[in-house]
XYZ file of C-alpha atoms in Angstrom:
705
model
C -340.947 -24.137 23.490
C -343.658 -21.866 22.390
C -346.246 -24.147 24.004
C -344.502 -23.979 27.193
C -344.740 -20.130 27.146
C -348.494 -20.095 26.406
C -349.288 -22.565 29.022
C -347.367 -20.550 31.649
C -349.505 -17.075 30.525
C -352.792 -19.047 30.867
C -351.874 -20.217 34.434
C -350.824 -16.535 35.244
C -354.092 -15.034 34.107
C -356.038 -17.740 35.948
C -354.128 -17.122 39.283
C -354.717 -13.217 38.775
C -358.212 -13.738 38.099
C -358.656 -15.668 41.280
C -356.732 -13.092 43.276
C -358.061 -9.831 41.792
C -356.146 -6.932 39.952
C -354.140 -4.358 41.943
C -354.185 -0.443 41.163
C -351.662 0.527 38.521
C -350.911 3.564 36.128
C -352.112 3.159 32.701
C -350.497 6.547 31.623
C -347.957 8.738 33.498
C -346.908 12.339 32.777
C -343.815 13.157 30.808
C -341.463 16.153 30.632
C -343.460 18.991 28.770
C -341.918 22.287 27.059
C -344.592 24.834 26.671
C -344.353 28.500 25.555
C -345.064 31.146 27.874
C -349.160 31.942 27.741
C -350.093 28.539 26.241
C -351.532 25.600 27.783
C -349.763 22.831 29.443
C -351.328 19.351 29.704
C -349.944 16.629 31.852
C -351.711 13.179 31.373
C -352.616 10.607 34.212
C -354.592 7.364 33.870
C -355.024 4.566 36.785
C -356.448 1.099 36.613
C -358.110 -0.997 39.220
C -358.228 2.103 41.360
C -361.320 3.936 42.745
C -359.871 6.187 45.417
C -358.373 9.629 45.851
C -356.029 10.940 43.070
C -354.137 14.303 43.585
C -351.213 16.204 41.843
C -348.107 17.734 43.337
C -345.962 20.631 42.196
C -342.366 20.368 43.279
C -343.885 18.012 46.240
C -346.638 20.553 47.062
C -350.147 18.927 46.754
C -352.430 20.851 44.827
C -355.489 19.261 46.343
C -358.065 16.490 45.400
C -360.867 18.461 44.047
C -361.200 18.296 40.156
C -361.159 22.376 40.055
C -358.254 22.725 42.315
C -359.420 25.680 44.302
C -356.702 28.295 44.994
C -355.139 27.538 41.664
C -357.168 29.369 39.211
C -355.126 28.483 36.187
C -355.013 24.798 37.150
C -357.632 21.936 36.843
C -357.917 18.129 36.605
C -359.888 16.777 33.511
C -361.102 13.366 32.676
C -363.495 10.788 33.731
C -362.674 9.770 37.296
C -364.670 6.514 36.864
C -362.346 5.286 34.069
C -359.343 6.663 35.819
C -358.672 9.728 33.919
C -356.919 12.446 35.980
C -355.082 14.894 33.556
C -353.738 18.160 34.826
C -354.405 21.360 32.659
C -352.410 24.859 33.161
C -353.482 27.785 31.319
C -352.073 30.221 30.465
C -348.736 28.987 31.508
C -346.467 31.283 33.267
C -342.844 31.387 34.360
C -343.921 30.317 37.801
C -345.525 27.084 36.469
C -342.029 25.841 35.601
C -341.652 22.709 37.959
C -341.743 19.141 38.761
C -345.201 17.562 38.547
C -346.410 14.121 39.928
C -349.691 12.187 39.826
C -350.361 10.299 43.271
C -353.070 7.675 43.996
C -352.671 8.093 47.757
C -355.051 5.111 48.946
C -352.993 2.729 46.899
C -349.853 4.489 47.636
C -348.856 4.966 44.000
C -346.729 7.931 42.529
C -345.975 8.439 38.966
C -342.750 9.495 37.734
C -341.898 13.152 37.956
C -342.852 15.226 34.791
C -340.637 18.440 34.343
C -342.496 21.352 32.982
C -340.232 23.831 30.964
C -341.689 27.169 30.152
C -340.160 28.787 26.969
C -340.027 32.657 26.580
C -339.737 33.811 22.789
C -337.307 36.431 22.197
C -338.223 39.941 21.701
C -337.410 41.600 18.288
C -333.727 42.716 18.268
C -332.458 46.284 18.196
C -329.835 47.494 15.901
C -327.792 50.529 17.237
C -328.064 53.439 14.899
C -331.077 51.925 13.020
C -333.292 51.857 11.233
C -330.911 53.903 8.872
C -327.331 53.653 9.557
C -324.892 55.956 7.891
C -321.548 54.578 6.880
C -318.582 55.942 4.815
C -317.636 53.722 1.880
C -314.204 52.079 2.099
C -313.902 52.652 5.814
C -314.109 49.577 8.050
C -317.274 49.729 10.280
C -319.296 47.450 12.884
C -322.989 47.086 13.394
C -324.428 45.876 16.765
C -327.632 43.853 17.197
C -328.986 43.651 20.776
C -331.770 41.144 22.279
C -333.401 42.110 25.512
C -335.925 40.415 27.871
C -336.305 37.112 29.635
C -336.337 35.072 26.655
C -335.761 31.429 27.467
C -333.469 29.975 26.124
C -331.325 32.645 25.257
C -331.673 33.627 21.483
C -329.395 33.430 18.707
C -328.615 36.505 16.782
C -328.040 36.160 13.108
C -327.180 38.847 10.224
C -328.561 38.465 6.907
C -328.726 40.229 3.514
C -331.277 39.123 0.848
C -331.979 35.927 2.949
C -328.280 35.059 3.010
C -326.311 34.737 6.341
C -323.373 37.085 6.468
C -320.134 36.126 8.040
C -317.683 38.189 9.916
C -319.825 38.380 13.089
C -319.087 38.055 16.825
C -321.545 37.171 19.516
C -321.376 37.783 23.406
C -323.727 37.794 26.306
C -324.115 40.607 29.049
C -324.596 38.839 32.542
C -326.674 40.431 35.197
C -325.519 40.683 38.805
C -327.563 37.598 39.653
C -325.666 35.570 37.006
C -328.598 35.401 34.838
C -328.445 36.712 31.338
C -329.542 40.031 30.821
C -329.215 40.705 27.087
C -327.350 39.400 24.052
C -325.348 41.037 21.490
C -324.062 40.451 18.053
C -321.462 42.614 16.202
C -321.194 42.668 12.382
C -317.763 43.700 11.182
C -317.680 45.106 7.292
C -316.101 47.427 5.211
C -318.887 48.743 2.793
C -318.487 50.038 -0.792
C -320.462 52.496 -2.754
C -322.487 49.283 -4.112
C -323.825 48.941 -0.571
C -325.632 52.152 -0.644
C -329.488 51.486 0.119
C -328.815 47.855 0.873
C -331.057 46.277 3.620
C -329.563 44.069 6.479
C -331.508 42.145 8.821
C -330.735 41.032 12.467
C -332.653 38.065 13.346
C -333.092 36.699 17.148
C -334.250 32.964 17.306
C -334.436 30.323 19.750
C -336.066 27.014 20.760
C -339.049 29.096 21.902
C -339.393 30.518 18.217
C -337.298 28.697 15.531
C -338.548 31.238 12.745
C -336.997 34.072 14.998
C -337.715 37.614 14.967
C -336.308 40.126 12.553
C -335.289 43.791 12.606
C -334.256 45.378 9.257
C -331.914 48.455 8.781
C -330.859 50.454 5.684
C -327.525 51.401 4.961
C -326.920 54.862 3.934
C -323.338 55.247 2.463
C -321.425 58.266 1.921
C -318.812 57.487 -0.567
C -316.400 59.282 -2.812
C -317.272 59.448 -6.434
C -317.537 56.274 -8.575
C -316.222 57.458 -11.946
C -316.967 56.159 -15.637
C -314.876 57.830 -18.459
C -315.771 57.147 -22.226
C -314.494 58.504 -25.418
C -316.570 59.072 -28.505
C -315.200 58.097 -30.830
C -312.627 55.468 -29.350
C -310.932 55.199 -32.798
C -309.984 58.524 -34.517
C -307.878 59.789 -37.237
C -305.091 62.182 -36.289
C -306.270 65.668 -36.414
C -309.874 64.902 -35.608
C -311.967 66.017 -32.728
C -312.831 63.588 -29.982
C -315.415 64.266 -27.021
C -314.716 62.571 -23.547
C -317.473 62.118 -21.247
C -316.807 61.757 -17.278
C -319.833 60.536 -15.377
C -319.820 59.931 -11.601
C -322.008 58.846 -8.786
C -321.212 60.199 -5.305
C -322.617 60.593 -1.867
C -322.579 63.631 -1.096
C -322.829 65.096 -4.414
C -319.723 66.033 -6.521
C -318.067 69.091 -5.964
C -315.545 69.403 -8.913
C -313.943 67.756 -12.085
C -310.295 68.033 -13.090
C -309.029 66.895 -16.480
C -305.528 65.648 -17.363
C -303.430 64.242 -20.313
C -300.412 62.177 -19.581
C -300.256 63.368 -15.869
C -300.429 67.208 -16.994
C -303.446 69.182 -16.368
C -305.539 70.280 -19.298
C -305.976 74.051 -18.674
C -309.462 75.500 -18.868
C -311.399 71.954 -18.513
C -313.824 72.075 -15.371
C -316.826 70.093 -16.290
C -317.809 66.654 -16.921
C -317.046 67.144 -20.725
C -313.884 67.730 -22.684
C -313.548 68.182 -26.591
C -310.005 67.968 -27.902
C -308.285 67.303 -31.223
C -306.551 64.013 -31.141
C -302.889 63.644 -32.046
C -300.162 60.806 -32.016
C -299.393 61.587 -28.331
C -302.867 60.162 -27.021
C -301.665 56.725 -27.747
C -299.109 56.876 -24.985
C -300.612 59.762 -22.884
C -304.038 58.774 -21.582
C -306.560 61.306 -20.650
C -307.810 61.017 -17.092
C -310.753 62.604 -15.189
C -310.867 63.263 -11.364
C -314.001 63.734 -9.526
C -314.220 64.880 -5.993
C -316.881 65.288 -3.322
C -316.586 66.024 0.577
C -315.691 62.331 1.267
C -312.790 62.003 -1.261
C -311.965 61.885 -4.869
C -311.701 59.205 -7.662
C -310.288 59.358 -11.201
C -310.413 57.283 -14.341
C -308.341 57.338 -17.412
C -308.537 56.018 -21.117
C -306.299 55.904 -24.011
C -307.412 56.715 -27.626
C -306.872 54.365 -30.548
C -305.332 57.265 -32.973
C -304.776 56.253 -36.438
C -301.800 58.258 -37.900
C -299.319 57.618 -40.786
C -295.703 56.676 -40.603
C -293.236 58.319 -38.273
C -289.627 57.825 -38.829
C -288.078 56.617 -35.565
C -284.422 55.263 -36.806
C -283.018 56.740 -39.875
C -280.844 54.842 -42.061
C -277.218 55.958 -41.995
C -274.858 56.253 -44.902
C -272.078 53.281 -44.877
C -268.942 52.781 -46.795
C -267.468 49.301 -47.277
C -264.705 48.034 -49.436
C -265.524 46.021 -52.558
C -266.529 42.450 -51.832
C -267.604 43.033 -48.126
C -271.200 42.926 -46.891
C -273.287 46.208 -46.163
C -276.455 46.677 -44.268
C -278.815 49.423 -43.633
C -281.586 49.646 -40.971
C -284.490 51.870 -40.466
C -287.563 51.907 -38.070
C -290.978 53.561 -38.638
C -293.912 53.925 -36.207
C -297.487 54.251 -37.118
C -301.068 53.098 -36.437
C -301.665 50.634 -37.852
C -297.920 49.602 -38.312
C -296.760 50.563 -41.708
C -295.294 48.218 -44.295
C -291.511 48.786 -44.936
C -289.776 48.393 -48.398
C -286.321 48.877 -49.502
C -285.662 50.019 -53.156
C -282.909 51.788 -54.902
C -283.352 55.418 -55.592
C -285.221 55.751 -58.637
C -285.925 51.944 -58.944
C -289.105 49.968 -58.511
C -287.630 46.533 -57.349
C -288.058 45.690 -53.835
C -285.018 44.617 -52.286
C -286.488 43.749 -48.762
C -289.709 44.138 -46.737
C -287.890 43.996 -43.357
C -286.525 47.064 -41.261
C -282.968 45.770 -42.156
C -281.547 45.649 -45.746
C -278.516 43.326 -46.104
C -276.110 43.255 -49.331
C -273.792 40.754 -49.582
C -270.369 41.015 -51.458
C -271.041 44.506 -52.935
C -269.250 45.783 -55.965
C -269.180 49.181 -57.621
C -272.508 48.738 -59.466
C -274.317 48.522 -55.852
C -272.933 52.065 -54.963
C -275.824 54.535 -54.833
C -278.906 55.668 -52.715
C -281.060 53.180 -51.062
C -284.566 54.311 -50.050
C -286.377 52.911 -46.763
C -290.212 53.669 -47.525
C -292.953 53.138 -45.319
C -296.304 52.415 -47.024
C -299.593 53.248 -45.407
C -301.829 50.622 -43.752
C -305.392 50.298 -43.861
C -305.758 53.869 -42.366
C -304.911 55.368 -45.885
C -302.618 57.929 -44.382
C -299.663 59.043 -46.357
C -296.496 57.119 -46.339
C -292.778 58.419 -45.902
C -289.328 57.615 -47.165
C -285.796 57.910 -45.984
C -282.581 57.668 -47.906
C -279.087 56.396 -47.442
C -276.173 56.096 -49.646
C -273.840 53.249 -49.928
C -270.295 53.972 -50.926
C -268.228 51.157 -52.268
C -264.427 51.612 -52.036
C -262.977 50.454 -55.195
C -260.219 51.404 -57.598
C -261.098 54.590 -59.468
C -263.488 54.388 -62.542
C -262.259 57.054 -65.128
C -264.572 58.155 -68.105
C -263.994 60.409 -70.810
C -266.231 63.271 -71.121
C -266.820 64.807 -74.532
C -264.680 67.576 -75.561
C -265.738 70.243 -78.069
C -263.806 70.175 -81.330
C -261.000 72.685 -81.602
C -259.490 74.931 -84.331
C -255.939 74.159 -85.531
C -253.667 76.777 -83.420
C -256.726 77.604 -81.371
C -257.450 76.804 -77.538
C -258.779 73.425 -76.773
C -259.472 71.340 -73.781
C -260.229 67.553 -73.050
C -261.887 66.287 -69.850
C -262.304 63.081 -67.914
C -264.837 62.153 -64.914
C -263.302 60.391 -62.061
C -265.427 58.343 -59.460
C -263.395 56.955 -56.711
C -263.931 55.962 -52.873
C -261.624 56.687 -51.211
C -260.781 59.955 -52.919
C -258.098 59.557 -55.656
C -254.626 60.439 -54.523
C -253.834 61.882 -57.950
C -255.214 62.518 -61.339
C -252.595 62.571 -63.953
C -252.684 63.632 -67.703
C -250.185 62.010 -69.902
C -249.370 62.172 -73.582
C -246.541 61.178 -76.026
C -243.898 63.605 -74.815
C -244.879 64.098 -71.031
C -247.483 64.141 -68.195
C -249.039 66.591 -65.863
C -250.607 66.289 -62.555
C -251.434 69.799 -61.671
C -250.624 73.314 -62.656
C -249.233 74.124 -66.153
C -246.445 73.021 -68.376
C -245.648 74.591 -71.640
C -248.943 74.677 -73.806
C -250.932 72.389 -71.142
C -252.732 73.455 -67.991
C -254.541 71.025 -65.685
C -257.595 72.212 -63.687
C -259.830 69.790 -61.337
C -263.396 70.365 -60.193
C -265.985 68.679 -58.137
C -268.617 67.080 -60.320
C -272.203 67.983 -59.746
C -273.843 65.759 -57.267
C -275.364 62.592 -58.582
C -273.584 62.731 -62.026
C -273.187 59.316 -63.265
C -275.093 57.879 -60.565
C -271.973 57.001 -58.497
C -271.915 59.824 -56.045
C -269.511 62.406 -55.724
C -266.571 62.743 -58.401
C -264.008 64.796 -59.905
C -263.723 66.319 -63.324
C -260.197 66.894 -64.481
C -259.786 69.397 -67.447
C -256.580 69.538 -69.529
C -256.381 73.020 -71.364
C -254.265 73.142 -74.647
C -253.152 76.659 -75.932
C -252.415 76.653 -79.376
C -253.186 73.393 -80.822
C -250.854 71.491 -83.150
C -251.494 68.806 -85.757
C -250.264 66.202 -83.307
C -252.840 67.089 -80.892
C -255.793 65.692 -83.116
C -254.077 62.499 -83.860
C -253.002 61.238 -80.446
C -254.879 60.349 -77.303
C -254.601 61.910 -74.061
C -254.518 59.483 -71.063
C -256.352 60.451 -68.002
C -255.592 58.084 -64.834
C -256.258 58.100 -61.277
C -255.279 56.026 -58.304
C -256.121 55.366 -54.561
C -255.160 52.823 -52.097
C -257.270 50.015 -53.871
C -255.970 50.339 -57.314
C -255.841 52.532 -60.506
C -258.058 53.329 -63.426
C -257.748 55.195 -66.616
C -258.926 56.287 -70.040
C -257.995 57.839 -73.563
C -259.400 61.125 -74.523
C -259.389 62.289 -78.147
C -259.707 65.777 -79.324
C -261.712 66.430 -82.417
C -260.791 69.071 -85.084
C -263.085 72.055 -86.225
C -262.389 73.037 -89.706
C -265.015 75.629 -90.921
C -267.914 77.600 -90.202
C -270.785 75.390 -89.404
C -273.299 75.035 -92.244
C -276.173 75.947 -90.190
C -274.746 79.459 -89.559
C -274.109 79.732 -93.322
C -277.547 78.986 -94.311
C -279.206 81.099 -91.502
C -276.946 83.967 -92.590
C -277.922 83.607 -96.214
C -281.579 83.164 -95.239
C -281.567 86.503 -93.232
C -279.868 88.348 -96.196
C -282.332 87.074 -98.732
C -285.262 87.960 -96.396
C -284.053 91.453 -95.996
C -283.621 91.909 -99.626
C -286.944 90.464 -100.443
C -288.614 93.060 -97.965
C -286.620 95.920 -99.674
C -287.615 94.882 -103.064
C -291.169 94.690 -102.029
C -291.206 98.091 -100.551
C -289.597 99.477 -103.743
C -292.023 97.662 -105.999
C -295.059 99.216 -103.934
C -293.483 102.649 -104.216
C -293.031 102.273 -107.838
C -296.546 101.059 -108.412
C -298.082 103.775 -106.466
C -296.192 106.546 -108.330
C -296.138 105.016 -111.818
C -298.113 107.837 -113.366
C -296.105 110.636 -111.879
C -294.571 113.440 -114.160
C -290.979 112.600 -113.209
C -288.736 111.221 -116.093
C -287.243 108.013 -116.061
C -283.789 107.819 -115.907
C -281.620 104.918 -114.940
C -279.560 105.464 -111.895
C -277.470 103.116 -110.063
C -276.856 102.840 -106.217
C -273.409 103.595 -105.266
C -271.641 103.225 -101.951
C -268.765 105.792 -102.104
C -265.268 104.519 -101.695
C -264.111 107.767 -100.324
C -264.095 108.566 -96.644
C -264.613 112.185 -96.668
C -268.191 112.123 -97.782
C -267.553 114.089 -100.991
C -269.473 113.656 -104.020
C -268.202 111.427 -106.794
C -270.119 113.283 -109.501
C -268.701 113.863 -112.938
C -267.937 117.171 -114.370
C -271.340 117.282 -116.323
C -273.526 116.438 -113.113
C -275.934 119.228 -111.935
C -277.201 119.484 -108.205
C -280.918 120.331 -107.747
C -282.107 121.299 -104.382
C -280.217 121.172 -101.068
C -278.271 118.071 -99.916
C -279.474 118.643 -96.290
C -282.946 118.291 -97.515
C -283.078 115.660 -100.352
C -279.405 113.984 -99.632
C -277.023 113.896 -102.156
C -277.792 113.790 -105.786
C -275.862 110.924 -107.796
C -275.744 111.172 -111.278
C -276.464 108.270 -113.531
C -272.854 107.861 -114.773
C -271.774 105.297 -112.164
C -270.324 102.487 -114.315
C -267.863 101.673 -111.541
C -270.772 99.983 -109.483
C -272.824 98.406 -112.454
C -272.050 94.668 -112.279
C -272.922 92.402 -115.340
C -274.109 88.800 -114.902
C -270.690 87.422 -115.500
C -269.018 89.796 -112.902
C -271.623 88.900 -110.326
C -270.987 84.962 -110.837
C -267.267 85.450 -110.579
C -266.980 87.652 -107.411
C -264.532 86.649 -104.683
C -265.294 85.416 -101.203
C -265.234 88.487 -98.877
C -263.932 86.308 -96.021
C -260.869 85.419 -98.097
C -261.568 81.719 -97.751
C -261.952 81.812 -94.187
C -265.520 80.684 -94.248
C -266.009 79.590 -97.985
C -269.218 81.568 -98.476
C -270.376 83.760 -101.339
C -271.888 87.319 -100.903
C -274.870 88.878 -102.419
C -274.637 92.246 -104.611
C -277.791 94.027 -105.218
C -278.278 96.593 -108.085
C -281.238 98.978 -107.614
C -282.667 101.567 -109.630
C -284.297 104.357 -107.779
C -286.364 107.122 -109.121
C -284.382 110.427 -110.035
C -285.047 113.413 -107.815
C -285.698 116.620 -109.168
C -282.799 118.040 -111.068
C -281.907 114.617 -112.603
C -280.077 113.137 -109.449
C -280.536 110.047 -107.515
C -282.928 110.554 -104.393
C -280.902 109.383 -101.290
C -281.686 110.270 -97.546
C -279.240 112.971 -96.132
C -276.202 111.430 -94.552
C -275.543 111.655 -90.865
C -274.532 115.246 -89.723
C -271.595 114.080 -87.691
C -269.005 111.569 -88.949
C -265.369 110.969 -88.089
C -262.853 111.712 -90.940
C -261.898 108.597 -92.911
C -265.262 106.635 -92.168
C -267.524 105.655 -95.109
C -270.905 107.262 -95.692
C -273.879 105.479 -94.409
C -277.403 106.185 -95.523
C -280.389 105.630 -93.065
C -283.624 104.858 -94.978
C -285.638 104.166 -91.849
C -287.151 107.630 -91.554
C -288.282 107.558 -95.168
C -290.091 104.193 -95.126
C -293.350 105.799 -94.167
C -293.036 108.296 -97.285
C -293.255 107.370 -100.846
C -290.216 108.712 -102.732
C -290.249 108.862 -106.680
C -288.643 105.639 -107.043
C -288.772 102.620 -109.373
C -287.459 99.099 -109.238
C -285.537 98.084 -112.605
C -283.639 94.917 -111.452
C -281.922 92.966 -108.809
C -279.536 90.525 -109.458
C -277.227 88.088 -107.388
C -273.805 89.180 -106.412
C -271.597 90.124 -103.489
C -272.665 92.857 -101.428
C -270.223 95.717 -101.620
C -268.917 97.225 -98.545
C -266.691 100.135 -97.807
C -264.890 98.607 -94.998
C -261.555 97.322 -96.046
C -262.071 93.841 -94.300
C -265.043 91.817 -93.354
C -263.618 89.958 -90.378
C -260.709 90.484 -87.907
C -258.459 87.840 -86.673
C -259.128 85.509 -83.854
C -258.459 86.929 -80.386
C -257.312 84.292 -77.771
C -259.131 84.176 -74.586
C -257.320 85.370 -71.497
C -258.487 82.728 -69.010
C -260.461 79.461 -68.796
C -263.645 78.844 -66.643
C -264.843 75.813 -65.110
C -266.557 73.426 -67.413
C -270.260 74.037 -68.093
C -272.107 70.782 -67.984
C -275.422 71.185 -69.553
C -278.022 68.428 -69.011
C -279.376 66.159 -71.875
C -276.005 65.052 -73.524
C -275.292 61.406 -73.210
C -273.482 59.768 -71.643
C -272.157 62.596 -69.679
C -272.828 66.306 -69.418
C -270.348 68.074 -71.875
C -268.401 71.071 -71.369
C -268.945 74.253 -73.527
C -265.825 76.111 -74.637
C -265.398 79.843 -75.331
C -266.472 80.526 -78.949
C -264.173 82.916 -80.559
C -265.457 86.442 -81.091
C -265.286 88.130 -84.692
C -266.708 91.454 -85.772
C -270.078 91.372 -87.492
C -269.955 91.533 -91.176
C -271.718 95.043 -92.112
C -273.536 95.610 -95.310
C -274.244 98.973 -96.482
C -276.637 99.907 -99.266
């Protein structure tokens, strides 16, 4: 098959060679697009043709000369002998846009028509309001870009920012009356923000004639309300410390005013961009805000502080009362920053019963009654904690406890006491003994009084103290017990109270009295000894005189018939002669003297014998007696005014004995008190505070020398 095709080609060549070649186009013109003002080149080449060649424009012959007279911008180039007949147009104008043909007139050959298309690049577009466009931030706006001229084809308008094409544009054309396009517009819709201030937008017109396009740039000049930044220094602050707020704003046009508020309420006196204030707990829930204004509008920002503060009690635990065996619970809530740690303890105790806001006690008993403390401990802030108390009352049968009662004298007043704790309150407190009972009021020798116990006595909350008064005790009162009982709706309780007996004056009082008497005597003896030593060489004669306390009540002298009186008794006191054998006691009599209390206190007295220097005239020197005395009263001598003077005295001896007294009795009988008072509970006496009874009042034992 291949051999057959080759043979046919050889025969065809030989046939053409014998017959000769006919004219033909070696190259024909093609459609051409050229920019306005540039050169257009339409090629045309013929083979086996030596005749006339011409170009036509839309069927109009341009001529056969090579320089094409009458067409100044047209010419034909190439070697005619070789068949080159190219058409050149420079510069191309819009009128050159037509259909061109290359013709070999003698051979009757016409090339295919070639369409010349003249492109006109677009002019730089125009943005309305440019090159600086003023907009208001936050207000929807539009920008218009327009391209005018005879651009071919019509340009495409694009909006760009930082080389990135923007969306949100519309495109439309404005038609001329003839139906041709007159201009092209593109509108960009946008809602600018303050961040767009100073931004550069580009409108680009591009087409086939100018693919790179032509740009027109504009700058956005925004007017916007203030953009506010609010900060606090420090952001975390201790309660009571000072904090500074700084309000910074950018605005166009400039800022015209500041306004500060806290929790929505204006801060009076704050006008500038800076606010200094002392932080407290309210700043956690009431943020601080700053509002800034200008001609366009206003904006505000707010911030809350992290204020560290100690615990604040929000929910206080409430006292509760439950029956024995039931469950009890307490709740409390504390607020603090940071959150405080909550612990429950008993009042006065250290054991932690719970670390939660609610304390639950199951099957409570009387021992659970008391005060419970909900304590909030400080966190890492180190601020002080707080505490709240609540009382648990356990309803149970009464608990009756005997209180210590002071011992009493036989046939004297006495009282016995008991302490009653009961919740609910006891219906009755009853005293009973062998021959009867008494709930209230009086009966014979007995009287019942009831008082409220001091708060917290016994650690079981409020209680009652019941006192049984006994008037004129008997022997049987010291040997039997008095029963104190109480009852309420939950049961009954009671206890036995015993009365102690008081026999004699306490030893301590005896020792104290003796010590005081001895001390007084020693002081007197020492003073007299000093007097005697200082006047040992005086000219007064020595004569033994004894101290005498007269037994008569009229103040007359007891001198004997041979006594003399020297000097005035008003100046030197009475002169007592030496013959006073009735006052001189020997050792045996001193040891056998009787008790001046007639056995009531079983004590011994002290008698002192003194020798004083004799006064001029041979008498005893004594101070003058008081000028005014009632008839029948003993004579008392006051030595106090003479302690600073040195009388002519001399100590002879002092011996033990009873102090003599002119008073017929040392003590009076016991006087019964007329009323009873509330028990006096002094602290520090276990297990309960004791009551103090009225002490019988006796006349003081007076000793006269």
